Each structure stands twice: as structure tokens, then as C-alpha cells.
Short mmCIF file of C-alpha atoms in Angstrom, two decimals:
data_model
loop_
_atom_site.label_atom_id
_atom_site.label_comp_id
_atom_site.label_asym_id
_atom_site.label_seq_id
_atom_site.Cartn_x
_atom_site.Cartn_y
_atom_site.Cartn_z
CA UNK A 237 90.06 -26.81 -82.23
CA UNK A 238 92.34 -29.16 -80.30
CA UNK A 239 96.06 -28.58 -81.03
CA UNK A 240 97.33 -31.63 -82.87
CA UNK A 241 100.74 -31.43 -81.20
CA UNK A 242 101.19 -31.44 -77.43
CA UNK A 243 97.59 -30.74 -76.53
CA UNK A 244 97.24 -30.21 -72.79
CA UNK A 245 94.68 -32.49 -71.13
CA UNK A 246 93.54 -31.66 -67.60
CA UNK A 247 91.70 -34.35 -65.62
CA UNK A 248 89.54 -32.56 -63.04
CA UNK A 249 88.33 -34.93 -60.34
CA UNK A 250 90.97 -37.60 -60.87
CA UNK A 251 89.53 -40.48 -58.90
CA UNK A 252 89.07 -44.03 -60.12
CA UNK A 253 87.80 -43.20 -63.61
CA UNK A 254 89.89 -40.04 -63.94
CA UNK A 255 93.16 -41.77 -63.05
CA UNK A 256 92.47 -44.63 -65.45
CA UNK A 257 91.54 -42.14 -68.18
CA UNK A 258 94.62 -40.03 -67.52
CA UNK A 259 96.87 -43.09 -67.56
CA UNK A 260 95.35 -44.16 -70.88
CA UNK A 261 95.93 -40.67 -72.31
CA UNK A 262 99.57 -40.80 -71.23
CA UNK A 263 99.80 -44.28 -72.78
CA UNK A 264 98.68 -42.58 -76.01
CA UNK A 265 101.46 -39.97 -75.61
CA UNK A 266 99.25 -37.09 -74.49
CA UNK A 267 100.32 -34.32 -72.08
CA UNK A 268 98.26 -34.69 -68.89
CA UNK A 269 97.74 -32.79 -65.62
CA UNK A 270 95.76 -34.46 -62.84
CA UNK A 271 93.70 -32.43 -60.36
CA UNK A 272 92.80 -34.75 -57.50
CA UNK A 273 91.97 -35.00 -53.84
CA UNK A 274 95.03 -35.51 -51.66
CA UNK A 275 94.38 -39.24 -51.23
CA UNK A 276 94.49 -39.82 -55.00
CA UNK A 277 97.20 -37.18 -55.52
CA UNK A 278 99.56 -39.22 -53.32
CA UNK A 279 98.88 -42.36 -55.36
CA UNK A 280 99.47 -40.50 -58.62
CA UNK A 281 102.69 -38.87 -57.42
CA UNK A 282 104.13 -42.20 -56.25
CA UNK A 283 103.56 -43.80 -59.63
CA UNK A 284 100.70 -46.00 -60.75
CA UNK A 285 99.63 -48.64 -63.23
CA UNK A 286 96.49 -49.09 -65.31
CA UNK A 287 95.30 -52.54 -66.33
CA UNK A 288 92.18 -54.36 -67.45
CA UNK A 289 90.35 -57.67 -67.33
CA UNK A 290 91.97 -58.71 -70.63
CA UNK A 291 95.42 -58.50 -69.00
CA UNK A 292 96.44 -55.32 -70.82
CA UNK A 293 98.63 -53.19 -68.55
CA UNK A 294 100.71 -49.99 -68.59
CA UNK A 295 103.09 -48.58 -66.01
CA UNK A 296 102.44 -44.85 -66.16
CA UNK A 297 105.77 -42.96 -66.30
CA UNK A 298 106.18 -39.86 -64.13
CA UNK A 299 105.84 -37.49 -67.09
CA UNK A 300 102.89 -35.49 -65.75
CA UNK A 301 101.94 -33.15 -62.92
CA UNK A 302 99.43 -33.73 -60.13
CA UNK A 303 97.89 -30.97 -58.05
CA UNK A 304 94.89 -30.52 -55.79
CA UNK A 305 92.26 -27.83 -56.23
CA UNK A 306 94.08 -25.55 -53.78
CA UNK A 307 97.21 -25.57 -55.96
CA UNK A 308 95.75 -24.27 -59.20
CA UNK A 309 98.41 -21.56 -59.31
CA UNK A 310 100.80 -24.44 -60.12
CA UNK A 311 98.84 -25.35 -63.25
CA UNK A 312 101.43 -24.98 -66.02
CA UNK A 313 98.94 -23.98 -68.70
CA UNK A 314 95.23 -23.76 -69.28
CA UNK A 315 93.63 -26.91 -70.61
CA UNK A 316 93.10 -27.54 -74.29
CA UNK A 317 90.79 -30.35 -73.20
CA UNK A 318 89.29 -30.44 -69.71
CA UNK A 319 88.04 -33.90 -68.76
CA UNK A 320 85.46 -33.47 -66.02
CA UNK A 321 85.44 -36.79 -64.17
CA UNK A 322 83.73 -35.80 -60.92
CA UNK A 323 80.44 -37.45 -60.02
CA UNK A 324 77.09 -35.91 -60.93
CA UNK A 325 76.61 -34.83 -57.34
CA UNK A 326 79.70 -32.57 -57.53
CA UNK A 327 79.08 -30.77 -60.83
CA UNK A 328 77.91 -27.46 -59.42
CA UNK A 329 80.56 -27.40 -56.69
CA UNK A 330 83.48 -27.65 -59.15
CA UNK A 331 82.42 -24.72 -61.33
CA UNK A 332 84.80 -22.27 -59.52
CA UNK A 333 87.68 -24.71 -60.06
CA UNK A 334 86.86 -25.06 -63.76
CA UNK A 335 87.17 -21.28 -64.15
CA UNK A 336 90.85 -21.50 -63.17
CA UNK A 337 91.58 -24.37 -65.56
CA UNK A 338 90.20 -23.18 -68.89
CA UNK A 339 90.41 -20.54 -71.56
CA UNK A 340 87.64 -19.64 -73.96
CA UNK A 341 89.17 -22.17 -76.40
CA UNK A 342 89.06 -25.12 -74.00
CA UNK A 343 86.82 -28.04 -74.91
CA UNK A 344 85.13 -29.39 -71.78
CA UNK A 345 84.21 -33.07 -71.85
CA UNK A 346 81.79 -34.28 -69.16
CA UNK A 347 82.20 -37.93 -68.17
CA UNK A 348 79.22 -38.24 -65.82
CA UNK A 349 76.59 -40.97 -65.63
CA UNK A 350 72.94 -40.15 -66.21
CA UNK A 351 71.27 -38.18 -68.98
CA UNK A 352 72.07 -34.58 -69.99
CA UNK A 353 73.77 -33.61 -66.74
CA UNK A 354 76.34 -31.69 -68.82
CA UNK A 355 73.77 -28.89 -69.20
CA UNK A 356 74.85 -27.59 -65.78
CA UNK A 357 78.31 -26.99 -67.25
CA UNK A 358 76.96 -25.65 -70.56
CA UNK A 359 74.97 -23.03 -68.70
CA UNK A 360 77.97 -22.04 -66.57
CA UNK A 361 80.37 -21.81 -69.54
CA UNK A 362 78.37 -20.72 -72.61
CA UNK A 363 81.53 -19.53 -74.42
CA UNK A 364 83.06 -23.01 -74.37
CA UNK A 365 82.29 -26.16 -76.31
CA UNK A 366 80.87 -28.61 -73.75
CA UNK A 367 80.54 -32.22 -74.86
CA UNK A 368 79.81 -35.57 -73.24
CA UNK A 369 81.72 -38.80 -72.88
CA UNK A 370 80.16 -42.16 -72.06
CA UNK A 371 82.18 -44.39 -69.74
CA UNK A 372 80.77 -47.94 -70.01
CA UNK A 373 83.16 -49.67 -67.62
CA UNK A 374 83.98 -49.51 -63.93
CA UNK A 375 87.40 -49.07 -62.33
CA UNK A 376 88.71 -50.20 -58.96
CA UNK A 377 92.07 -49.92 -57.19
CA UNK A 378 94.07 -53.11 -56.85
CA UNK A 379 97.37 -53.53 -54.98
CA UNK A 380 97.35 -49.93 -53.80
CA UNK A 381 98.33 -48.21 -57.05
CA UNK A 382 96.79 -50.23 -59.89
CA UNK A 383 93.69 -48.71 -61.49
CA UNK A 384 91.93 -51.73 -62.90
CA UNK A 385 89.15 -51.75 -65.52
CA UNK A 386 87.02 -54.75 -64.64
CA UNK A 387 84.46 -54.83 -67.46
CA UNK A 388 84.06 -54.40 -71.21
CA UNK A 389 82.91 -51.45 -73.29
CA UNK A 390 84.15 -48.67 -75.57
CA UNK A 391 84.71 -45.13 -74.31
CA UNK A 392 82.54 -42.84 -76.48
CA UNK A 393 83.05 -39.13 -77.23
CA UNK A 394 80.25 -36.88 -78.42
CA UNK A 395 80.52 -35.33 -81.87
CA UNK A 396 78.65 -32.08 -82.32
CA UNK A 397 78.85 -29.04 -84.56
CA UNK A 398 82.17 -27.35 -85.20
CA UNK A 399 84.02 -29.64 -82.80
CA UNK A 400 83.20 -32.84 -84.70
CA UNK A 401 86.43 -33.05 -86.69
CA UNK A 402 88.56 -32.33 -83.62
CA UNK A 403 86.74 -34.96 -81.57
CA UNK A 404 87.09 -37.59 -84.30
CA UNK A 405 90.80 -36.80 -84.48
CA UNK A 406 91.07 -36.99 -80.68
CA UNK A 407 89.28 -40.33 -80.58
CA UNK A 408 91.75 -41.77 -83.08
CA UNK A 409 94.69 -40.45 -81.05
CA UNK A 410 93.61 -41.87 -77.69
CA UNK A 411 92.03 -45.17 -78.74
CA UNK A 412 94.05 -48.15 -77.56
CA UNK A 413 93.66 -51.65 -76.14
CA UNK A 414 93.38 -50.04 -72.69
CA UNK A 415 90.85 -47.41 -73.83
CA UNK A 416 88.94 -48.44 -76.98
CA UNK A 417 87.33 -45.18 -78.11
CA UNK A 418 84.46 -44.37 -80.48
CA UNK A 419 82.46 -41.24 -81.33
CA UNK A 420 78.71 -40.61 -81.54
CA UNK A 421 76.37 -37.91 -82.84
CA UNK A 422 73.51 -39.33 -80.74
CA UNK A 423 74.74 -38.95 -77.20
CA UNK A 424 71.38 -38.47 -75.47
CA UNK A 425 70.12 -41.78 -76.85
CA UNK A 426 73.45 -43.34 -75.90
CA UNK A 427 73.12 -42.03 -72.35
CA UNK A 428 69.64 -43.54 -72.07
CA UNK A 429 71.11 -46.85 -73.24
CA UNK A 430 73.86 -46.56 -70.64
CA UNK A 431 71.28 -45.63 -68.01
CA UNK A 432 69.50 -48.91 -68.75
CA UNK A 433 72.69 -50.77 -67.83
CA UNK A 434 73.29 -48.55 -64.79
CA UNK A 435 69.89 -49.29 -63.22
CA UNK A 436 71.37 -52.37 -61.61
CA UNK A 437 74.03 -50.35 -59.75
CA UNK A 438 71.60 -49.75 -56.91
CA UNK A 439 70.65 -53.44 -56.76
CA UNK A 440 74.32 -54.28 -56.38
CA UNK A 441 74.68 -51.76 -53.55
CA UNK A 442 71.66 -53.14 -51.70
CA UNK A 443 72.47 -56.81 -52.32
CA UNK A 444 75.99 -56.19 -50.98
CA UNK A 445 77.67 -58.74 -53.25
CA UNK A 446 80.04 -58.50 -56.27
CA UNK A 447 78.46 -57.79 -59.65
CA UNK A 448 79.30 -61.24 -61.04
CA UNK A 449 77.61 -62.94 -58.08
CA UNK A 450 74.59 -60.66 -58.49
CA UNK A 451 74.25 -61.57 -62.17
CA UNK A 452 74.57 -65.26 -61.27
CA UNK A 453 71.55 -64.93 -58.93
CA UNK A 454 68.31 -65.16 -60.90
CA UNK A 455 66.22 -63.20 -58.37
CA UNK A 456 68.45 -60.17 -58.88
CA UNK A 457 68.63 -60.66 -62.64
CA UNK A 458 64.85 -60.71 -62.96
CA UNK A 459 64.55 -57.68 -60.69
CA UNK A 460 66.99 -55.76 -62.90
CA UNK A 461 65.15 -56.97 -66.00
CA UNK A 462 61.88 -55.54 -64.66
CA UNK A 463 63.65 -52.25 -63.91
CA UNK A 464 64.98 -52.21 -67.47
CA UNK A 465 61.52 -52.89 -68.88
CA UNK A 466 60.27 -49.77 -67.08
CA UNK A 467 62.99 -47.76 -68.82
CA UNK A 468 62.18 -49.29 -72.20
CA UNK A 469 58.55 -48.24 -71.77
CA UNK A 470 59.75 -44.69 -71.20
CA UNK A 471 62.14 -44.58 -74.16
CA UNK A 472 59.51 -46.15 -76.42
CA UNK A 473 56.95 -43.51 -75.48
CA UNK A 474 59.55 -40.77 -75.93
CA UNK A 475 60.49 -42.34 -79.30
CA UNK A 476 64.15 -42.65 -78.33
CA UNK A 477 65.93 -45.29 -80.41
CA UNK A 478 68.51 -46.86 -78.13
CA UNK A 479 71.87 -47.70 -79.70
CA UNK A 480 73.46 -51.01 -78.84
CA UNK A 481 76.28 -50.52 -76.32
CA UNK A 482 76.46 -54.10 -75.06
CA UNK A 483 76.79 -57.27 -77.12
CA UNK A 484 72.98 -57.45 -77.37
CA UNK A 485 70.31 -54.98 -78.51
CA UNK A 486 68.89 -53.20 -75.47
CA UNK A 487 65.42 -54.72 -75.85
CA UNK A 488 66.90 -58.22 -75.69
CA UNK A 489 68.83 -57.70 -72.48
CA UNK A 490 65.82 -58.15 -70.12
CA UNK A 491 64.86 -61.33 -71.98
CA UNK A 492 68.35 -62.73 -71.41
CA UNK A 493 68.25 -61.75 -67.74
CA UNK A 494 64.95 -63.63 -67.32
CA UNK A 495 66.52 -66.93 -68.37
CA UNK A 496 67.04 -69.76 -65.85
CA UNK A 497 70.57 -70.01 -64.50
CA UNK A 498 71.63 -73.06 -66.52
CA UNK A 499 70.70 -71.33 -69.80
CA UNK A 500 71.86 -67.84 -68.77
CA UNK A 501 75.30 -69.14 -67.85
CA UNK A 502 75.68 -70.56 -71.36
CA UNK A 503 74.33 -67.70 -73.48
CA UNK A 504 75.55 -64.72 -71.44
CA UNK A 505 79.22 -65.56 -71.08
CA UNK A 506 80.30 -62.06 -72.18
CA UNK A 507 78.00 -60.51 -69.58
CA UNK A 508 79.75 -62.59 -66.94
CA UNK A 509 83.22 -61.85 -68.31
CA UNK A 510 84.03 -59.46 -65.47
CA UNK A 511 86.35 -59.60 -62.53
CA UNK A 512 84.64 -61.64 -59.78
CA UNK A 513 85.42 -58.99 -57.16
CA UNK A 514 84.08 -55.92 -59.01
CA UNK A 515 81.30 -53.94 -57.36
CA UNK A 516 79.50 -50.86 -58.66
CA UNK A 517 80.35 -47.27 -57.78
CA UNK A 518 77.08 -47.01 -55.85
CA UNK A 519 78.19 -49.87 -53.60
CA UNK A 520 81.39 -47.93 -52.90
CA UNK A 521 79.39 -44.75 -52.22
CA UNK A 522 77.12 -46.42 -49.67
CA UNK A 523 79.99 -48.18 -47.94
CA UNK A 524 81.99 -44.95 -47.89
CA UNK A 525 79.15 -42.92 -46.38
CA UNK A 526 78.90 -40.76 -49.52
CA UNK A 527 75.87 -39.44 -51.37
CA UNK A 528 75.17 -41.73 -54.29
CA UNK A 529 74.13 -40.83 -57.84
CA UNK A 530 70.69 -42.40 -57.40
CA UNK A 531 68.91 -39.10 -58.15
CA UNK A 532 70.70 -38.93 -61.52
CA UNK A 533 70.10 -42.57 -62.41
CA UNK A 534 67.00 -44.47 -61.24
CA UNK A 535 65.26 -41.30 -60.05
CA UNK A 536 65.86 -39.67 -63.46
CA UNK A 537 63.90 -42.57 -64.95
CA UNK A 538 61.16 -42.33 -62.31
CA UNK A 539 60.79 -38.57 -62.80
CA UNK A 540 60.66 -38.86 -66.59
CA UNK A 541 58.15 -41.71 -66.36
CA UNK A 542 55.83 -39.60 -64.20
CA UNK A 543 56.06 -36.70 -66.66
CA UNK A 544 54.87 -38.84 -69.57
CA UNK A 545 52.37 -41.03 -67.74
CA UNK A 546 54.36 -44.26 -67.45
CA UNK A 547 54.63 -46.31 -64.26
CA UNK A 548 58.06 -47.21 -62.84
CA UNK A 549 57.23 -48.70 -59.40
CA UNK A 550 60.24 -51.02 -59.08
CA UNK A 551 62.72 -48.23 -59.76
CA UNK A 552 60.79 -45.93 -57.42
CA UNK A 553 61.10 -48.46 -54.59
CA UNK A 554 64.81 -48.93 -55.29
CA UNK A 555 65.29 -45.15 -55.04
CA UNK A 556 63.50 -45.23 -51.69
CA UNK A 557 65.79 -48.01 -50.43
CA UNK A 558 68.94 -46.10 -51.44
CA UNK A 559 67.80 -42.76 -49.98
CA UNK A 560 67.00 -44.46 -46.68
CA UNK A 561 70.39 -46.18 -46.74
CA UNK A 562 72.08 -42.82 -47.20
CA UNK A 563 70.27 -41.63 -44.08
CA UNK A 564 71.56 -44.62 -42.10
CA UNK A 565 68.43 -46.78 -42.36
CA UNK A 566 69.75 -49.46 -44.68
CA UNK A 567 67.74 -52.58 -45.45
CA UNK A 568 69.73 -55.73 -44.70
CA UNK A 569 70.87 -57.81 -47.70
CA UNK A 570 68.66 -60.67 -46.48
CA UNK A 571 65.59 -58.45 -46.21
CA UNK A 572 66.34 -56.93 -49.61
CA UNK A 573 66.59 -60.39 -51.19
CA UNK A 574 63.23 -61.33 -49.67
CA UNK A 575 61.66 -58.12 -51.01
CA UNK A 576 63.14 -58.83 -54.45
CA UNK A 577 61.71 -62.36 -54.43
CA UNK A 578 58.26 -60.94 -53.68
CA UNK A 579 58.61 -58.20 -56.30
CA UNK A 580 59.28 -60.74 -59.07
CA UNK A 581 56.90 -63.45 -57.93
CA UNK A 582 54.80 -63.12 -61.08
CA UNK A 583 57.81 -63.84 -63.31
#
């Protein structure tokens, strides 16, 4: 159970999402400790702001502690709730750090993209309740210390078993204009629905343009629509009913993306209601020379499709492009656009 007074929240891997989440928790009067790399630790210690595309904002008061993973002896108390906000690629590497942050009563909440990646943590910590959170929005840094949410969506916490009442209570406590929060008993289906939306992250990285510009370009929209259709074939064969996490049912989204520009711009205004400078996390990974989450996103779809006898050739090619880019052999944006035009020529 989560203590209903002065619960201690520890954000492990406080980067873009983790800092925004921690700021929103503090906004909701929660006790928070950030564990972050030194670059983010300095930002946190100097004071920061969280804000969003709807012009909500909060100056985070210095009522928290920030440490790095070499200063765990300075952790004031073990976490009541550990928010694991590292990327999928880092899950196994942070297990030793988690050991020093938790007790057997700690609820661990995994905020990763992809489907069922929390099982790595469940296997490592079988005595703890390990749940999932779905983060539908992206966050960037603006003006040096402003963590800015540039797109819509409700933060969703998994309800399961004996922890359900505590999680519902927690969701009510932390929900705000800066972090609208819901709960779900169907997190695997929700993660597949989120994965559908995340398939375009790689297109954004390869196109090398902001998300809003990508969605305004029909070639890229149709390419993403075809990628989504491959996922929908998989979820249909696996009999997974996808919940609606955008303003449209998931099966309708490809149809909207197929529309000509002059119609799309009229009917998809909410889809375009994002900051014009926002790019996806995979774009930032490639430009920062980091390993992307492609193996947990598009490749998860490709692997599942192969297992059940469904073809996913567009996603498979996108995976190939990203893996080559990570090795330093990146296709130029012009060449990628030309490939995309050829890939959708029948549409």
C-alpha cells in the first residue's frame, strides 16, 4: 500500500520525462527525490519549470533532493513508489541501482515505451509489485531549465491485483492540468495502442524534420499509415482490442493519415496541435549518437508478426534504416523521402 501522507516518490533516470513527471508530482504536493545523470542533476539543483502546449506552467520549488547513482548513500529514505523512467535499453543496467532504492514494500512503476518490457524488472524483483505507466506525450527542454510537454495525452497507471486501490488513489492525487492521469486494467492492450502511435518515431528520426512538419507531409503520413496497418493486422490476429488513446479509434487513424493535405489539415487539427519544433525521442537519440529504442518498438512489431505469420515489410525496412544509422551509415533525408515515395506508390 502507498502511504496516504508524505509518500516518498523516487524518480530513477530523471531525464526529460522523469524531470517533467517529478515536477508534476511536486506540483501535486508529493515528496520527491530525483536520481539523475550529472547533466540533469545540475539543471534540477538550479531550479526548473515544467510547462505544456496549453500554456500551463509551474515553477518547481526547491523542496526536493537530487542525487546521482553514485550518491545513493544520500538517499533519505527508501522509495514508497519508484518511478523507473530510464529508456528500455537501460532496464537491465539499472537493476543494481534499484536494489539500493527500494524496500520489499516499494511499488515499482515502469514508464518505458514498447510492450511488456516491465517483465525484466518483475523477474529481478519478484517480491515487489511492478506495474506499468503509459506516457503518451513527449518532453523537450526549452530555455535551459524548462521541461516542456509538447503534445496531448493522459498519463495512465496500471491497475492490477492488490495494488488497484492504491493506484486509483495515487492517480487521483497526482492528476492535474500539467499531468492528466487515468488508470487501466488493460495495460498490454494499451501499450499496443501506444506502440501504434510510436511507429512514426523512426520516420521522424530519418526524415530529420519536426513532427508537425512530418505530419503535414502526405508522403510521410501515408508511410506511417501503412506501418500502422501492419500493426493492426498483428493485433487483429492476436485478438487484441486496442483502446482509444488518441481522439480517434485506432483503426481510423491510418484512414485519416491517408487523406490529401487540404482535407487532413481540416479534420486532423488536434493531431497537429503540437509545438512546431517538437521532434521524437528517437530523433534525439540518433542525433546524440545513442542507441535508440527501435528494437523495442518497430522491431517488436516485426518479431511478433513473424511469429504469427503476418508480413510487416515496411516496419522491417524502417528498422534496417535505423540500425544502419546507429552504425554511422545513415540514409540522407532526401534519399529517405525518395524511398518513402516509392514505398507508397500504390496508395
